[in-house]
mmCIF file of C-alpha atoms in Angstrom:
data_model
loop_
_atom_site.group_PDB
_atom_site.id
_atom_site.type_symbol
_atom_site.label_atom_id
_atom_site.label_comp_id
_atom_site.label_asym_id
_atom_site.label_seq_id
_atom_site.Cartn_x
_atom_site.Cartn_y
_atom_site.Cartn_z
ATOM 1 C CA UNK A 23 44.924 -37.707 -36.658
ATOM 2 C CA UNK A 24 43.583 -35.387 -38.943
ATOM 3 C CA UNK A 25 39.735 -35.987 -40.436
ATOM 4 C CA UNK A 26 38.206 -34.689 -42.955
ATOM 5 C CA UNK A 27 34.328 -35.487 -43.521
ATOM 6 C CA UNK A 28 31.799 -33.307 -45.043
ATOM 7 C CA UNK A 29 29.157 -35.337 -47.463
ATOM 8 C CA UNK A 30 26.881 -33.756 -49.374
ATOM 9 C CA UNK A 31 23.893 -34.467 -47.567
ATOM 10 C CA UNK A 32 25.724 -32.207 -44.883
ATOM 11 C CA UNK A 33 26.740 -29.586 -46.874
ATOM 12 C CA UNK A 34 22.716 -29.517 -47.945
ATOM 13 C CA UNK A 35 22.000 -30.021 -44.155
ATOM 14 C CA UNK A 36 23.884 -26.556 -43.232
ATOM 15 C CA UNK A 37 21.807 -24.479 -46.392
ATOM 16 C CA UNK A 38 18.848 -25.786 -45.156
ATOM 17 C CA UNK A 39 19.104 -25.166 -41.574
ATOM 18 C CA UNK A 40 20.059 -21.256 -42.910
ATOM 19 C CA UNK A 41 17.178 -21.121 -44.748
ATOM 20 C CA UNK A 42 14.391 -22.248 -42.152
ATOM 21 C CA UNK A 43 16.082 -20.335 -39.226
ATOM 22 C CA UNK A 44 13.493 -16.998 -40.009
ATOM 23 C CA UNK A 45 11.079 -19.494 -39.391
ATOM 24 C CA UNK A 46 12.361 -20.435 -35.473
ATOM 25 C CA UNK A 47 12.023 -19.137 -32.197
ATOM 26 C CA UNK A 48 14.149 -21.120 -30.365
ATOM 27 C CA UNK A 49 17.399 -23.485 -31.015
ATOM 28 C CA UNK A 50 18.204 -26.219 -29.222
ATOM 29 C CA UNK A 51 21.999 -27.291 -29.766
ATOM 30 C CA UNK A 52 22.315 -30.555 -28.524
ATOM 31 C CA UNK A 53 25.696 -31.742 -26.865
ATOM 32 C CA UNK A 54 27.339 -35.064 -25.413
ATOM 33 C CA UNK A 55 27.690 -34.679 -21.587
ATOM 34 C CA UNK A 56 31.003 -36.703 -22.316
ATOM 35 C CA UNK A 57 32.172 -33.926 -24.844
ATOM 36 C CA UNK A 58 30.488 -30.380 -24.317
ATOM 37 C CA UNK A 59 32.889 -27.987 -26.458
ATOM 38 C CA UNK A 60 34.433 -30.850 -28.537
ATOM 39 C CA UNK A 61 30.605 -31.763 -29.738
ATOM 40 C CA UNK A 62 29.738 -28.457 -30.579
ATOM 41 C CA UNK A 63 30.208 -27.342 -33.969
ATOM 42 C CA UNK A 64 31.656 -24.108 -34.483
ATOM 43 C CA UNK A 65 29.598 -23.067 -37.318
ATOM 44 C CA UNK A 66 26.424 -23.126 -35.751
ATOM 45 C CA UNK A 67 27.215 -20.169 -33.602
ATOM 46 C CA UNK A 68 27.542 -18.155 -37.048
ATOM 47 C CA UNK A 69 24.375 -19.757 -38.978
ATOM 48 C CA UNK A 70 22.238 -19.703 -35.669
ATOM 49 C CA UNK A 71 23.675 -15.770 -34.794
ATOM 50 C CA UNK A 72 21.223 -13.908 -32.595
ATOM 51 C CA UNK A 73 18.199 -16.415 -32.137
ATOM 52 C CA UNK A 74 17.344 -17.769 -28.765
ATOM 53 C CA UNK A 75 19.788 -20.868 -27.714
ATOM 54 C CA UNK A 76 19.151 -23.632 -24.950
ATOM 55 C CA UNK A 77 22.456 -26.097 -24.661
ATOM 56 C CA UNK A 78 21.427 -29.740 -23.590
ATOM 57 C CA UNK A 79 24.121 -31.724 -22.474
ATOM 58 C CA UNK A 80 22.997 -35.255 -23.474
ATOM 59 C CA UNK A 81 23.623 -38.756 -22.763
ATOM 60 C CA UNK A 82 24.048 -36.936 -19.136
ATOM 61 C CA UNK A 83 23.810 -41.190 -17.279
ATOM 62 C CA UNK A 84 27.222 -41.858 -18.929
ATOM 63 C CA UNK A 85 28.864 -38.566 -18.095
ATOM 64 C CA UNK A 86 30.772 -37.731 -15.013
ATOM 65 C CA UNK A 87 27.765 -35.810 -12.915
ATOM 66 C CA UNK A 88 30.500 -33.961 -11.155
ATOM 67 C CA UNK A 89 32.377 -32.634 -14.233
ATOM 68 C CA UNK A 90 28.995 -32.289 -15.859
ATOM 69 C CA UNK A 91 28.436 -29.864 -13.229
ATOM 70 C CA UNK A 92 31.502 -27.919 -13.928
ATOM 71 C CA UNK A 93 30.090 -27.743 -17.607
ATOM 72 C CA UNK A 94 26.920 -26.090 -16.739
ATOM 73 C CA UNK A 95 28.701 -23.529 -14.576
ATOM 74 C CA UNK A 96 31.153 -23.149 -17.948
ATOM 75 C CA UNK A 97 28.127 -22.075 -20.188
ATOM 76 C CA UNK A 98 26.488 -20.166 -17.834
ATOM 77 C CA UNK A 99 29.044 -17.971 -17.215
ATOM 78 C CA UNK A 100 28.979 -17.349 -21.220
ATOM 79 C CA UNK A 101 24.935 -16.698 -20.409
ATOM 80 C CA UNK A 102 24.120 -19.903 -22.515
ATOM 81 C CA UNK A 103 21.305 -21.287 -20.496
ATOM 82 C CA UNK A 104 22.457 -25.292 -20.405
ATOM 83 C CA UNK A 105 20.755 -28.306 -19.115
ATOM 84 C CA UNK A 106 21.723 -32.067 -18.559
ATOM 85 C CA UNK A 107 19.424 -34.598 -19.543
ATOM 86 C CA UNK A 108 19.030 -38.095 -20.690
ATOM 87 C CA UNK A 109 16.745 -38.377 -23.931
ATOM 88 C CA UNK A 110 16.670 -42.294 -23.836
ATOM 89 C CA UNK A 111 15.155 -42.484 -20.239
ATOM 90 C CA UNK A 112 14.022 -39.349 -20.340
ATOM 91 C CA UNK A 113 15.142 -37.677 -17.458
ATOM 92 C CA UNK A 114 15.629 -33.576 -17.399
ATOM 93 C CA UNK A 115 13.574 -33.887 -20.675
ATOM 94 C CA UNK A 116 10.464 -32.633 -19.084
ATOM 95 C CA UNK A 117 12.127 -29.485 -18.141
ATOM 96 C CA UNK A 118 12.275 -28.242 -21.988
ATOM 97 C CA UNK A 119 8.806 -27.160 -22.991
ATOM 98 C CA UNK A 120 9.042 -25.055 -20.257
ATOM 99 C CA UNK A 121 12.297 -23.182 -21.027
ATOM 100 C CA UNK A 122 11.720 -23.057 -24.260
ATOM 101 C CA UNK A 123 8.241 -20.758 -24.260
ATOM 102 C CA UNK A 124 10.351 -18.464 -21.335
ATOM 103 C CA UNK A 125 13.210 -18.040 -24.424
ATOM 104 C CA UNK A 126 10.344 -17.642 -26.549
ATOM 105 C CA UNK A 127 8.774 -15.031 -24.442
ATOM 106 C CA UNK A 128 10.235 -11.770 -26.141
ATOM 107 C CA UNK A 129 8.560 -13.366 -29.214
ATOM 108 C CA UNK A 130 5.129 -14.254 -27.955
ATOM 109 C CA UNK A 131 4.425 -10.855 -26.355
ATOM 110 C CA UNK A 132 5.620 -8.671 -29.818
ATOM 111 C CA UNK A 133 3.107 -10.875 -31.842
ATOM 112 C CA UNK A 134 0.169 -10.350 -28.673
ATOM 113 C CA UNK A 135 1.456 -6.711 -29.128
ATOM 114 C CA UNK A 136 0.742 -6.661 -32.732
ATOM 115 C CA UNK A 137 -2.287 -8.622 -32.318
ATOM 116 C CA UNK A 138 -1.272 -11.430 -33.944
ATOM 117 C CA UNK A 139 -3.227 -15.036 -33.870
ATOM 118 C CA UNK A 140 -1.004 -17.315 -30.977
ATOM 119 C CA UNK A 141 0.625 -20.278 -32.984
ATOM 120 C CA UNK A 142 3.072 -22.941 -31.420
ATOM 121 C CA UNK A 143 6.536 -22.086 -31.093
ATOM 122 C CA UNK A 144 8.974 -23.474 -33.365
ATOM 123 C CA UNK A 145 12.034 -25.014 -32.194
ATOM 124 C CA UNK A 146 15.431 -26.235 -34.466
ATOM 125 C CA UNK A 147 17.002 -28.713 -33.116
ATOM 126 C CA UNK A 148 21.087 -28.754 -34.271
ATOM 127 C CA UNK A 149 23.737 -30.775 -33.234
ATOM 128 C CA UNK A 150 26.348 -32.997 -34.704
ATOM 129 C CA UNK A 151 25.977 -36.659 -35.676
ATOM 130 C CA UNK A 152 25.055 -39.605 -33.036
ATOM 131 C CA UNK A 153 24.569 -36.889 -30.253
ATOM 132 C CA UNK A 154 20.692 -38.108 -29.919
ATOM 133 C CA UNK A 155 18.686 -35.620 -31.869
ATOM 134 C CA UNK A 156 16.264 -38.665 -32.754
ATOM 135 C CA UNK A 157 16.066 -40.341 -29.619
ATOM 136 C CA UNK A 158 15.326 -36.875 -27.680
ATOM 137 C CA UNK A 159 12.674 -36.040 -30.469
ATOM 138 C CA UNK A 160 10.805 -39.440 -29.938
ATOM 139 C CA UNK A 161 10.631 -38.777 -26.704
ATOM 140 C CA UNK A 162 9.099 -35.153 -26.619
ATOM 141 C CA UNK A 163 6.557 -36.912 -29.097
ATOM 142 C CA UNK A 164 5.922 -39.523 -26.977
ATOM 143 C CA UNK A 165 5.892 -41.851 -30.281
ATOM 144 C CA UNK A 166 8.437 -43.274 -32.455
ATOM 145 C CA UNK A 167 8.427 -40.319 -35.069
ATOM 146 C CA UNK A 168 12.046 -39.813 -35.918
ATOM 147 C CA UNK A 169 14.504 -42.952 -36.754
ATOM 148 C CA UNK A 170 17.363 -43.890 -34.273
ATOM 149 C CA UNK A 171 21.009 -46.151 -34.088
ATOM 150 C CA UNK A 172 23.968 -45.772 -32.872
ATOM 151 C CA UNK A 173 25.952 -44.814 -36.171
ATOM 152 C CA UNK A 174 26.377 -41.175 -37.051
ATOM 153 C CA UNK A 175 24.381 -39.661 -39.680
ATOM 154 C CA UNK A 176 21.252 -41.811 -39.252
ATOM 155 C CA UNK A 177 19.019 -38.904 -40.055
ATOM 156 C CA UNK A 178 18.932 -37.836 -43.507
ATOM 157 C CA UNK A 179 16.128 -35.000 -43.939
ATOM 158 C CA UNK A 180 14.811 -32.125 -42.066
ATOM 159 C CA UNK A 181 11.221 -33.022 -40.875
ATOM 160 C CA UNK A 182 8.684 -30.792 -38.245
ATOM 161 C CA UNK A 183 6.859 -32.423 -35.302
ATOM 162 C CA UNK A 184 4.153 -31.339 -33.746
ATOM 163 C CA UNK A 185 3.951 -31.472 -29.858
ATOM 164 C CA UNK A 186 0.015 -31.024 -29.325
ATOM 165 C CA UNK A 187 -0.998 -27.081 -30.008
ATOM 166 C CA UNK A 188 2.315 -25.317 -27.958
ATOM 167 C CA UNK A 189 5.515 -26.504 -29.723
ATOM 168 C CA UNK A 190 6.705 -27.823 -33.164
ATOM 169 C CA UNK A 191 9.625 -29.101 -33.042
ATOM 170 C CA UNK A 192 12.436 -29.128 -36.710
ATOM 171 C CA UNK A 193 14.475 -31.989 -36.858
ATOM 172 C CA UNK A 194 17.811 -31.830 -38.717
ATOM 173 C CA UNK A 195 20.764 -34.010 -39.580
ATOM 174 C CA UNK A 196 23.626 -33.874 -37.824
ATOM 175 C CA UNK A 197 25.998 -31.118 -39.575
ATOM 176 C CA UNK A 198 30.020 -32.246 -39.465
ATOM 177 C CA UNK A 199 32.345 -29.490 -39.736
ATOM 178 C CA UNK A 200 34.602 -30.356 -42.889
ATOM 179 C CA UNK A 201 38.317 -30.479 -41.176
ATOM 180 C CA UNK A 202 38.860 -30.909 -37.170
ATOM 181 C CA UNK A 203 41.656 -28.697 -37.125
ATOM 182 C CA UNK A 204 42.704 -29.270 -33.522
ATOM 183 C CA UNK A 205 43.277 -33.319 -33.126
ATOM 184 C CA UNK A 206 42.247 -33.558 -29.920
ATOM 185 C CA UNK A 207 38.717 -32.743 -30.521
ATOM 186 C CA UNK A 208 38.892 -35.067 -33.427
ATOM 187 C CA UNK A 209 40.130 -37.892 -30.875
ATOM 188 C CA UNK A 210 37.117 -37.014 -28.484
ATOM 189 C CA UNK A 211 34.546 -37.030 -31.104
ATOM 190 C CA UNK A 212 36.004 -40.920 -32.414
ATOM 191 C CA UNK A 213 36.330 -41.701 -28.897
ATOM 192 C CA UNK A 214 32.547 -41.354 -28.569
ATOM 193 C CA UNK A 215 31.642 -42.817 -31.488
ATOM 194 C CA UNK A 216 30.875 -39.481 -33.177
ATOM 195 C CA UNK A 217 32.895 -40.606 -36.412
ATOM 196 C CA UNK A 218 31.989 -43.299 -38.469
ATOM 197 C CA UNK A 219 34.514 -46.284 -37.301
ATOM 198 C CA UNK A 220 35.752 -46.474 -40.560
ATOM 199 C CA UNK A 221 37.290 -43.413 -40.244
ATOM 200 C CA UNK A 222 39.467 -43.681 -37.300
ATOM 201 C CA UNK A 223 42.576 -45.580 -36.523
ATOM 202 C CA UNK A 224 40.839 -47.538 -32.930
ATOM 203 C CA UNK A 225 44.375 -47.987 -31.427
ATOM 204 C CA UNK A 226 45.672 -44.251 -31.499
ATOM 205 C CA UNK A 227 42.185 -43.099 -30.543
ATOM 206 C CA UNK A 228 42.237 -45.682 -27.825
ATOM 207 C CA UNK A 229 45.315 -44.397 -26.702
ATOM 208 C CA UNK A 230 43.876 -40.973 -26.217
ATOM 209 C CA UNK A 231 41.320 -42.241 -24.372
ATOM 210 C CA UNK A 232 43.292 -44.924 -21.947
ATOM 211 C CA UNK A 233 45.697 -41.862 -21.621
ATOM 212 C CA UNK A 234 42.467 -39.798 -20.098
ATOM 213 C CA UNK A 235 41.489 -42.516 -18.252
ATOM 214 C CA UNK A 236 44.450 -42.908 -16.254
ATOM 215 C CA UNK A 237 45.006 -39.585 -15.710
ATOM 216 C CA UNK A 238 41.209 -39.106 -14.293
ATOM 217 C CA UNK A 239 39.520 -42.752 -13.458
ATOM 218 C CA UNK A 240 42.351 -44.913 -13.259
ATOM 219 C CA UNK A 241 40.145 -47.309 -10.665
ATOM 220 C CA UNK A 242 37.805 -47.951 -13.048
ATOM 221 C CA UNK A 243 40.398 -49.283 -15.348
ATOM 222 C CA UNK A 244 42.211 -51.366 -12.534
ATOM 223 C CA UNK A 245 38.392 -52.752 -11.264
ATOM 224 C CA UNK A 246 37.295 -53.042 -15.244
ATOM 225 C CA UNK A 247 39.945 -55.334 -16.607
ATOM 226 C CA UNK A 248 41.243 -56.826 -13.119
ATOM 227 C CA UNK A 249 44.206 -55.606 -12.881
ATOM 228 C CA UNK A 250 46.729 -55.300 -9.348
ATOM 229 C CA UNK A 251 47.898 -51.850 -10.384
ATOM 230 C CA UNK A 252 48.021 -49.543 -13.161
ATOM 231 C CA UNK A 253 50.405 -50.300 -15.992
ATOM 232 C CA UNK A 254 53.247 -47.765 -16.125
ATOM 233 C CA UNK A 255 52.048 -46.128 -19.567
ATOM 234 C CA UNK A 256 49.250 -46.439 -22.133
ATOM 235 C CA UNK A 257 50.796 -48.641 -24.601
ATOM 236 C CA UNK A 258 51.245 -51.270 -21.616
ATOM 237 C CA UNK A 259 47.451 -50.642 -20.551
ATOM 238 C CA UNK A 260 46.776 -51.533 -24.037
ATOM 239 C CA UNK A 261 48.924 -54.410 -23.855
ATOM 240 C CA UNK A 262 47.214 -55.169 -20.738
ATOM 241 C CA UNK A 263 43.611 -55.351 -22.036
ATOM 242 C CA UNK A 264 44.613 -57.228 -24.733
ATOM 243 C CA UNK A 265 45.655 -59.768 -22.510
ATOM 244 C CA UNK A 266 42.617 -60.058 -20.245
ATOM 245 C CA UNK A 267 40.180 -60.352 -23.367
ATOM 246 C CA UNK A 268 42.310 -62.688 -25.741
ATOM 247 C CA UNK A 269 42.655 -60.110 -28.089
ATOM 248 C CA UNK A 270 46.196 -62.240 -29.572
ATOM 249 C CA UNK A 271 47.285 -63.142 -32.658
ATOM 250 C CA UNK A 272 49.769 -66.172 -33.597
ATOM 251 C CA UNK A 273 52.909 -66.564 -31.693
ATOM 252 C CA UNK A 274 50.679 -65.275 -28.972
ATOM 253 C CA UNK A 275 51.411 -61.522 -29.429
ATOM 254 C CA UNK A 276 48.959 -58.295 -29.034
ATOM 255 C CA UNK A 277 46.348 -58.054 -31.794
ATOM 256 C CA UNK A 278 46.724 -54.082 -31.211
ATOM 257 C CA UNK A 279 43.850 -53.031 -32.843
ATOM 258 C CA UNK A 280 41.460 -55.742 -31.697
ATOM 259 C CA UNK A 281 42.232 -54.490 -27.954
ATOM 260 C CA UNK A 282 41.512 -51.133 -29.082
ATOM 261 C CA UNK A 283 38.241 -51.558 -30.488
ATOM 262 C CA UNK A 284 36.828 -53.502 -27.786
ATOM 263 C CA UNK A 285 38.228 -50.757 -25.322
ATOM 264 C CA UNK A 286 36.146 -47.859 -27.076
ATOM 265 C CA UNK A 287 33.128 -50.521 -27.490
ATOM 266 C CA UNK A 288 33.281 -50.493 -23.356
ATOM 267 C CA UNK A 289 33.970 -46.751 -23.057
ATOM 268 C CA UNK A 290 30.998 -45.798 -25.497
ATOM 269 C CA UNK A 291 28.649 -48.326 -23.673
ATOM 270 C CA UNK A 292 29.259 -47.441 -20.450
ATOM 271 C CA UNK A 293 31.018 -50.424 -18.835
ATOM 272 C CA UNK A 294 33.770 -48.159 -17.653
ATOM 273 C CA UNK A 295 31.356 -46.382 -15.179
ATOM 274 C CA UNK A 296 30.397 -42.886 -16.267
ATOM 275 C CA UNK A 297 33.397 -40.964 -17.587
ATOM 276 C CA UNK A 298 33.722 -37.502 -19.153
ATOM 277 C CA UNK A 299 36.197 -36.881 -22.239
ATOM 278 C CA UNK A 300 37.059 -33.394 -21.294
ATOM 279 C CA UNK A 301 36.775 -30.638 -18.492
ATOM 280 C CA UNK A 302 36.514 -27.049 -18.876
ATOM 281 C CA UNK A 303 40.663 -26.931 -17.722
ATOM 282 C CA UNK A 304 41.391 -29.316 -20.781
ATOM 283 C CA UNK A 305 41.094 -26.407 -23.078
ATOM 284 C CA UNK A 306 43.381 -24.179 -21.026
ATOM 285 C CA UNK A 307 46.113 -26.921 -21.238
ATOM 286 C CA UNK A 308 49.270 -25.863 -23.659
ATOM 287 C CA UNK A 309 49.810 -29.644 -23.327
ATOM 288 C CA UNK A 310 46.292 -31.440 -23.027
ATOM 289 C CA UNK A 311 45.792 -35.115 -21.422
ATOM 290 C CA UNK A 312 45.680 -37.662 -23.949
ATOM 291 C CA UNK A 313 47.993 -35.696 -26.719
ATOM 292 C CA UNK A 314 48.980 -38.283 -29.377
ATOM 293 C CA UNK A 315 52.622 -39.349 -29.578
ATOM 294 C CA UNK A 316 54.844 -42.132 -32.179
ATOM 295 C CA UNK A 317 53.224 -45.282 -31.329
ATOM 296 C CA UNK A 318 55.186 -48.404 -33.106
#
């Protein structure tokens, strides 16, 4: 599956974010839990360059908390200081004020140095589409002050908030990169719901996913859909699911694609338990888990 997405709005999104960085102390790059490295976009490491970098792993309650784990100790290794956290309950969220004036603390003491007047530090936050920029922004402000949902690109313009006289924090949109050249992060970001639906075929990125699944949680799908045992490949797990939801069409065969999107619409909600779309390993694998092949 090859995607290709870059709107304009994006590619005004990335000149933007180039030309307010002089004006940041610290970035926050927001991540899925479920996705680390697939969610991360390679060109912020090259607009962002030297400045100051905290990694939250978001949407941390329907991650893995064992493989989120692994993640942390991943990044930290690559002295990228990392933290889980939910933004819609809010947990770990607390924690970022904190870290964010000890990045900022080379800063602050150069402008006490040069006698400078203290102002509040200023904080980017990047990340790609429906990772939860808005919903983690609403809740530092304690107020509904940037706009949510659960499609990709929701935010359209770069706006500041103030949190009381310490931080301001710089929204952004989410910035796309314009080709996924390796298809298996383009089947973990549609997995997630990353990608507008309309761009993705829901069976062979449901595929991927069942594929994972079996591999990793293959309880969760025998407990999820009631089955006695797990089917002997993906297309009969498909097949399967399709049966227990009535996902048929006439002469009472598999409505492929039906199955498929109300597979993901479980996955992405959480009603598979909390599961993790990649490990560290995954990107060491010559052959990784969940690989498309011909599906007829």
């Amino acid at each position: 599956m090859t995607i290709q997405w870059f709107p304009g709005h994006m590619a005004k999104a990335r000149r933007q974010v180039t030309e307010k960085l002089k004006q940041i102390d610290v970035v926050i790059e927001l991540l899925d839990s479920r996705l680390p490295l697939s969610s991360r976009n390679p060109m912020i490491d090259e607009i962002v360059s030297e400045k100051p970098r905290l990694l939250l792993l978001n949407k941390a309650d329907l991650a893995d908390e064992k493989v989120t784990e692994e993640w942390v100790r991943y990044f930290r290794e690559q002295n990228l200081r990392t933290l889980p956290i939910d933004a819609l309950s809010g947990k770990g969220v607390n924690k970022l004020p904190e870290v964010c004036k000890e990045l900022a603390a080379d800063m602050l003491a150069k402008r006490t140095e040069r006698g400078m007047q203290a102002r509040a530090i200023r904080i980017m936050i990047l990340g790609i589409p429906n990772v939860g920029k808005s919903s983690l922004i609403n809740r530092l402000a304690k107020r509904a002050v940037a706009q949510t949902g659960d499609r990709p690109a929701v935010t359209k313009a770069q706006q500041w908030v103030k949190m009381g006289d310490t931080l301001e924090l710089l929204d952004t949109p989410g910035i796309l990169w314009p080709k996924f050249e390796d298809q298996m992060v383009g089947l973990r970001l549609a997995a997630s719901g990353a990608i507008k639906d309309e761009l993705i075929d829901f069976t062979e990125v449901a595929l991927f996913a069942i594929t994972y699944m079996m591999h990793y949680y293959p309880e969760r799908l025998i407990e999820r859909f009631k089955l006695k045992e797990l089917p002997a490949d993906r297309v009969e797990m498909l097949e399967s699911i399709g049966k227990k939801r009535g996902c048929l069409i006439a002469g009472g065969e598999i409505d492929y694609d039906k199955a498929a999107e109300l597979f993901l619409r479980e996955l992405r909600s959480g009603k598979l338990g909390t599961v993790t779309l990649e490990r560290p390993v995954d990107w060491q694998m010559e052959e990784p888990i969940g690989k498309p092949i011909a599906f007829s």
